[in-house]
């Protein structure tokens, strides 16, 4: 045996002896988090994924430059280096025929803001920024107010119209 590994082996043996001496139970209650109950060694099935919202209605954006959310299901859409199903409706060439919003002009710019003839490769994978929605109960309280509401409250502090 190589002498270099002897301190590591002794440290591991000491750790095992210390852990056994403490008698730490592996079935101690797990901290209640997003999946409450059970013990550290128990495995629970993951909760079911909520179905995607499919209302096909534009949503209000909460702040400037927020990427719009996807108002329809994209299950089965191919978005990879071989193809992008989103462009079948949202490309410059197809948006008029499909009546879908055309992708933003920012998707036709390089990293220096210079216009490109084709879509920028940096903006090709839509789901890096755009996400579908699901109607679910929020996990935590959310008191977010968009900028328009905050400006309105600032202009009318006493609630006067």
PDB file of C-alpha atoms in Angstrom:
ATOM      1  CA  UNK A   1       0.000   0.000   0.000  1.00  0.00           C
ATOM      2  CA  UNK A   2       1.220   3.443  -0.803  1.00  0.00           C
ATOM      3  CA  UNK A   3       2.180   5.437   2.324  1.00  0.00           C
ATOM      4  CA  UNK A   4       0.642   8.599   0.866  1.00  0.00           C
ATOM      5  CA  UNK A   5      -2.868   7.233   1.316  1.00  0.00           C
ATOM      6  CA  UNK A   6      -2.364   6.184   4.953  1.00  0.00           C
ATOM      7  CA  UNK A   7      -3.489   9.549   6.492  1.00  0.00           C
ATOM      8  CA  UNK A   8      -6.596   9.540   4.294  1.00  0.00           C
ATOM      9  CA  UNK A   9      -7.416   5.965   5.308  1.00  0.00           C
ATOM     10  CA  UNK A  10      -6.943   6.785   9.003  1.00  0.00           C
ATOM     11  CA  UNK A  11      -9.161   9.871   8.672  1.00  0.00           C
ATOM     12  CA  UNK A  12     -11.916   7.813   7.006  1.00  0.00           C
ATOM     13  CA  UNK A  13     -11.718   5.144   9.727  1.00  0.00           C
ATOM     14  CA  UNK A  14     -11.903   7.828  12.427  1.00  0.00           C
ATOM     15  CA  UNK A  15     -14.980   9.359  10.729  1.00  0.00           C
ATOM     16  CA  UNK A  16     -16.766   6.007  10.603  1.00  0.00           C
ATOM     17  CA  UNK A  17     -15.958   5.304  14.269  1.00  0.00           C
ATOM     18  CA  UNK A  18     -17.154   8.773  15.306  1.00  0.00           C
ATOM     19  CA  UNK A  19     -20.412   8.453  13.350  1.00  0.00           C
ATOM     20  CA  UNK A  20     -21.095   5.008  14.815  1.00  0.00           C
ATOM     21  CA  UNK A  21     -20.411   6.302  18.328  1.00  0.00           C
ATOM     22  CA  UNK A  22     -22.827   9.201  17.976  1.00  0.00           C
ATOM     23  CA  UNK A  23     -25.608   6.821  17.032  1.00  0.00           C
ATOM     24  CA  UNK A  24     -27.099   9.312  14.575  1.00  0.00           C
ATOM     25  CA  UNK A  25     -30.364   7.811  13.345  1.00  0.00           C
ATOM     26  CA  UNK A  26     -30.672   7.693   9.583  1.00  0.00           C
ATOM     27  CA  UNK A  27     -34.448   7.738   9.923  1.00  0.00           C
ATOM     28  CA  UNK A  28     -34.510  11.139  11.634  1.00  0.00           C
ATOM     29  CA  UNK A  29     -37.402  13.390  10.560  1.00  0.00           C
ATOM     30  CA  UNK A  30     -36.615  15.337   7.409  1.00  0.00           C
ATOM     31  CA  UNK A  31     -36.913  19.124   7.509  1.00  0.00           C
ATOM     32  CA  UNK A  32     -40.306  20.263   6.260  1.00  0.00           C
ATOM     33  CA  UNK A  33     -39.687  22.003   2.985  1.00  0.00           C
ATOM     34  CA  UNK A  34     -41.424  21.717  -0.372  1.00  0.00           C
ATOM     35  CA  UNK A  35     -42.005  17.995   0.291  1.00  0.00           C
ATOM     36  CA  UNK A  36     -42.952  17.845   3.999  1.00  0.00           C
ATOM     37  CA  UNK A  37     -43.053  14.734   6.137  1.00  0.00           C
ATOM     38  CA  UNK A  38     -41.086  11.521   6.092  1.00  0.00           C
ATOM     39  CA  UNK A  39     -37.514  10.829   7.097  1.00  0.00           C
ATOM     40  CA  UNK A  40     -34.156  11.424   5.500  1.00  0.00           C
ATOM     41  CA  UNK A  41     -33.991   7.910   4.082  1.00  0.00           C
ATOM     42  CA  UNK A  42     -37.522   7.790   2.653  1.00  0.00           C
ATOM     43  CA  UNK A  43     -38.177   8.576  -0.981  1.00  0.00           C
ATOM     44  CA  UNK A  44     -41.531   9.908  -2.095  1.00  0.00           C
ATOM     45  CA  UNK A  45     -42.878  10.045  -5.621  1.00  0.00           C
ATOM     46  CA  UNK A  46     -42.543  13.459  -7.216  1.00  0.00           C
ATOM     47  CA  UNK A  47     -45.752  15.491  -7.352  1.00  0.00           C
ATOM     48  CA  UNK A  48     -47.623  15.442 -10.650  1.00  0.00           C
ATOM     49  CA  UNK A  49     -46.678  18.171 -13.087  1.00  0.00           C
ATOM     50  CA  UNK A  50     -49.587  20.561 -13.573  1.00  0.00           C
ATOM     51  CA  UNK A  51     -50.936  20.800 -17.120  1.00  0.00           C
ATOM     52  CA  UNK A  52     -49.794  23.753 -19.191  1.00  0.00           C
ATOM     53  CA  UNK A  53     -52.232  26.605 -19.584  1.00  0.00           C
ATOM     54  CA  UNK A  54     -53.637  26.675 -23.116  1.00  0.00           C
ATOM     55  CA  UNK A  55     -55.698  29.881 -23.325  1.00  0.00           C
ATOM     56  CA  UNK A  56     -53.861  31.410 -26.292  1.00  0.00           C
ATOM     57  CA  UNK A  57     -54.250  34.898 -24.802  1.00  0.00           C
ATOM     58  CA  UNK A  58     -51.463  37.418 -24.343  1.00  0.00           C
ATOM     59  CA  UNK A  59     -50.584  38.155 -20.732  1.00  0.00           C
ATOM     60  CA  UNK A  60     -49.628  41.456 -19.188  1.00  0.00           C
ATOM     61  CA  UNK A  61     -45.898  41.928 -18.701  1.00  0.00           C
ATOM     62  CA  UNK A  62     -44.774  42.970 -15.239  1.00  0.00           C
ATOM     63  CA  UNK A  63     -41.652  44.943 -16.126  1.00  0.00           C
ATOM     64  CA  UNK A  64     -39.972  46.423 -19.192  1.00  0.00           C
ATOM     65  CA  UNK A  65     -38.006  43.930 -21.297  1.00  0.00           C
ATOM     66  CA  UNK A  66     -39.771  40.955 -19.662  1.00  0.00           C
ATOM     67  CA  UNK A  67     -39.897  38.093 -22.157  1.00  0.00           C
ATOM     68  CA  UNK A  68     -43.535  37.298 -22.907  1.00  0.00           C
ATOM     69  CA  UNK A  69     -44.814  34.024 -21.502  1.00  0.00           C
ATOM     70  CA  UNK A  70     -46.046  31.311 -23.867  1.00  0.00           C
ATOM     71  CA  UNK A  71     -49.881  31.295 -23.759  1.00  0.00           C
ATOM     72  CA  UNK A  72     -50.311  27.830 -25.263  1.00  0.00           C
ATOM     73  CA  UNK A  73     -49.005  24.330 -24.741  1.00  0.00           C
ATOM     74  CA  UNK A  74     -45.697  23.429 -26.361  1.00  0.00           C
ATOM     75  CA  UNK A  75     -45.758  19.730 -25.528  1.00  0.00           C
ATOM     76  CA  UNK A  76     -44.053  17.858 -28.333  1.00  0.00           C
ATOM     77  CA  UNK A  77     -42.466  20.960 -29.882  1.00  0.00           C
ATOM     78  CA  UNK A  78     -39.006  20.385 -31.277  1.00  0.00           C
ATOM     79  CA  UNK A  79     -36.610  23.152 -30.262  1.00  0.00           C
ATOM     80  CA  UNK A  80     -33.068  21.958 -30.775  1.00  0.00           C
ATOM     81  CA  UNK A  81     -30.173  22.465 -33.169  1.00  0.00           C
ATOM     82  CA  UNK A  82     -32.070  20.550 -35.880  1.00  0.00           C
ATOM     83  CA  UNK A  83     -35.278  22.550 -35.821  1.00  0.00           C
ATOM     84  CA  UNK A  84     -37.428  25.095 -33.999  1.00  0.00           C
ATOM     85  CA  UNK A  85     -41.185  24.455 -34.098  1.00  0.00           C
ATOM     86  CA  UNK A  86     -41.899  27.943 -32.708  1.00  0.00           C
ATOM     87  CA  UNK A  87     -40.683  29.522 -35.945  1.00  0.00           C
ATOM     88  CA  UNK A  88     -43.437  27.745 -37.908  1.00  0.00           C
ATOM     89  CA  UNK A  89     -45.823  30.413 -36.573  1.00  0.00           C
ATOM     90  CA  UNK A  90     -43.724  33.192 -35.052  1.00  0.00           C
ATOM     91  CA  UNK A  91     -41.049  33.809 -37.709  1.00  0.00           C
ATOM     92  CA  UNK A  92     -41.071  36.970 -39.783  1.00  0.00           C
ATOM     93  CA  UNK A  93     -42.187  34.978 -42.843  1.00  0.00           C
ATOM     94  CA  UNK A  94     -45.009  33.029 -41.144  1.00  0.00           C
ATOM     95  CA  UNK A  95     -46.491  35.382 -38.546  1.00  0.00           C
ATOM     96  CA  UNK A  96     -48.902  37.154 -40.918  1.00  0.00           C
ATOM     97  CA  UNK A  97     -50.362  33.855 -42.168  1.00  0.00           C
ATOM     98  CA  UNK A  98     -50.626  32.275 -38.700  1.00  0.00           C
ATOM     99  CA  UNK A  99     -51.786  35.476 -36.947  1.00  0.00           C
ATOM    100  CA  UNK A 100     -49.195  34.778 -34.234  1.00  0.00           C
ATOM    101  CA  UNK A 101     -47.039  37.624 -32.882  1.00  0.00           C
ATOM    102  CA  UNK A 102     -43.787  37.921 -34.790  1.00  0.00           C
ATOM    103  CA  UNK A 103     -40.656  37.392 -32.728  1.00  0.00           C
ATOM    104  CA  UNK A 104     -39.132  40.644 -31.547  1.00  0.00           C
ATOM    105  CA  UNK A 105     -36.673  42.581 -33.664  1.00  0.00           C
ATOM    106  CA  UNK A 106     -34.188  42.026 -30.825  1.00  0.00           C
ATOM    107  CA  UNK A 107     -33.996  38.403 -31.979  1.00  0.00           C
ATOM    108  CA  UNK A 108     -32.497  39.691 -35.258  1.00  0.00           C
ATOM    109  CA  UNK A 109     -29.564  41.507 -33.618  1.00  0.00           C
ATOM    110  CA  UNK A 110     -26.067  40.418 -32.742  1.00  0.00           C
ATOM    111  CA  UNK A 111     -24.543  40.930 -29.309  1.00  0.00           C
ATOM    112  CA  UNK A 112     -23.418  44.448 -30.315  1.00  0.00           C
ATOM    113  CA  UNK A 113     -26.949  45.480 -31.312  1.00  0.00           C
ATOM    114  CA  UNK A 114     -26.234  45.333 -35.047  1.00  0.00           C
ATOM    115  CA  UNK A 115     -29.129  44.080 -37.208  1.00  0.00           C
ATOM    116  CA  UNK A 116     -28.892  40.649 -38.830  1.00  0.00           C
ATOM    117  CA  UNK A 117     -30.700  39.292 -41.894  1.00  0.00           C
ATOM    118  CA  UNK A 118     -31.608  36.066 -40.052  1.00  0.00           C
ATOM    119  CA  UNK A 119     -32.445  35.216 -36.474  1.00  0.00           C
ATOM    120  CA  UNK A 120     -29.492  35.433 -34.090  1.00  0.00           C
ATOM    121  CA  UNK A 121     -28.192  32.046 -32.938  1.00  0.00           C
ATOM    122  CA  UNK A 122     -28.147  33.496 -29.398  1.00  0.00           C
ATOM    123  CA  UNK A 123     -31.950  33.802 -29.512  1.00  0.00           C
ATOM    124  CA  UNK A 124     -32.779  30.519 -31.266  1.00  0.00           C
ATOM    125  CA  UNK A 125     -33.685  28.424 -28.202  1.00  0.00           C
ATOM    126  CA  UNK A 126     -36.954  30.103 -27.206  1.00  0.00           C
ATOM    127  CA  UNK A 127     -37.523  28.311 -23.905  1.00  0.00           C
ATOM    128  CA  UNK A 128     -34.360  29.797 -22.428  1.00  0.00           C
ATOM    129  CA  UNK A 129     -36.403  32.958 -21.835  1.00  0.00           C
ATOM    130  CA  UNK A 130     -40.032  32.205 -22.712  1.00  0.00           C
ATOM    131  CA  UNK A 131     -41.963  29.795 -20.497  1.00  0.00           C
ATOM    132  CA  UNK A 132     -45.404  28.221 -20.420  1.00  0.00           C
ATOM    133  CA  UNK A 133     -47.698  28.789 -17.461  1.00  0.00           C
ATOM    134  CA  UNK A 134     -49.741  26.497 -15.264  1.00  0.00           C
ATOM    135  CA  UNK A 135     -52.664  27.452 -13.060  1.00  0.00           C
ATOM    136  CA  UNK A 136     -51.431  26.272  -9.672  1.00  0.00           C
ATOM    137  CA  UNK A 137     -51.578  27.475  -6.102  1.00  0.00           C
ATOM    138  CA  UNK A 138     -48.456  29.585  -5.374  1.00  0.00           C
ATOM    139  CA  UNK A 139     -45.862  27.890  -3.163  1.00  0.00           C
ATOM    140  CA  UNK A 140     -45.110  31.141  -1.310  1.00  0.00           C
ATOM    141  CA  UNK A 141     -46.867  34.462  -0.793  1.00  0.00           C
ATOM    142  CA  UNK A 142     -46.111  37.015  -3.481  1.00  0.00           C
ATOM    143  CA  UNK A 143     -46.702  40.722  -3.038  1.00  0.00           C
ATOM    144  CA  UNK A 144     -45.236  41.747  -6.409  1.00  0.00           C
ATOM    145  CA  UNK A 145     -46.679  44.901  -7.935  1.00  0.00           C
ATOM    146  CA  UNK A 146     -45.815  45.961 -11.446  1.00  0.00           C
ATOM    147  CA  UNK A 147     -44.211  49.318 -12.172  1.00  0.00           C
ATOM    148  CA  UNK A 148     -47.417  50.873 -13.536  1.00  0.00           C
ATOM    149  CA  UNK A 149     -49.259  50.208 -10.270  1.00  0.00           C
ATOM    150  CA  UNK A 150     -46.359  51.588  -8.207  1.00  0.00           C
ATOM    151  CA  UNK A 151     -46.205  54.765 -10.304  1.00  0.00           C
ATOM    152  CA  UNK A 152     -49.967  55.161 -10.005  1.00  0.00           C
ATOM    153  CA  UNK A 153     -49.769  54.818  -6.197  1.00  0.00           C
ATOM    154  CA  UNK A 154     -46.925  57.340  -6.097  1.00  0.00           C
ATOM    155  CA  UNK A 155     -48.926  59.854  -8.178  1.00  0.00           C
ATOM    156  CA  UNK A 156     -52.044  59.383  -6.010  1.00  0.00           C
ATOM    157  CA  UNK A 157     -50.775  58.667  -2.486  1.00  0.00           C
ATOM    158  CA  UNK A 158     -54.143  59.220  -0.780  1.00  0.00           C
ATOM    159  CA  UNK A 159     -56.071  57.229  -3.351  1.00  0.00           C
ATOM    160  CA  UNK A 160     -57.412  60.308  -5.177  1.00  0.00           C
ATOM    161  CA  UNK A 161     -58.262  59.720  -8.836  1.00  0.00           C
TER     162      UNK A 161
END
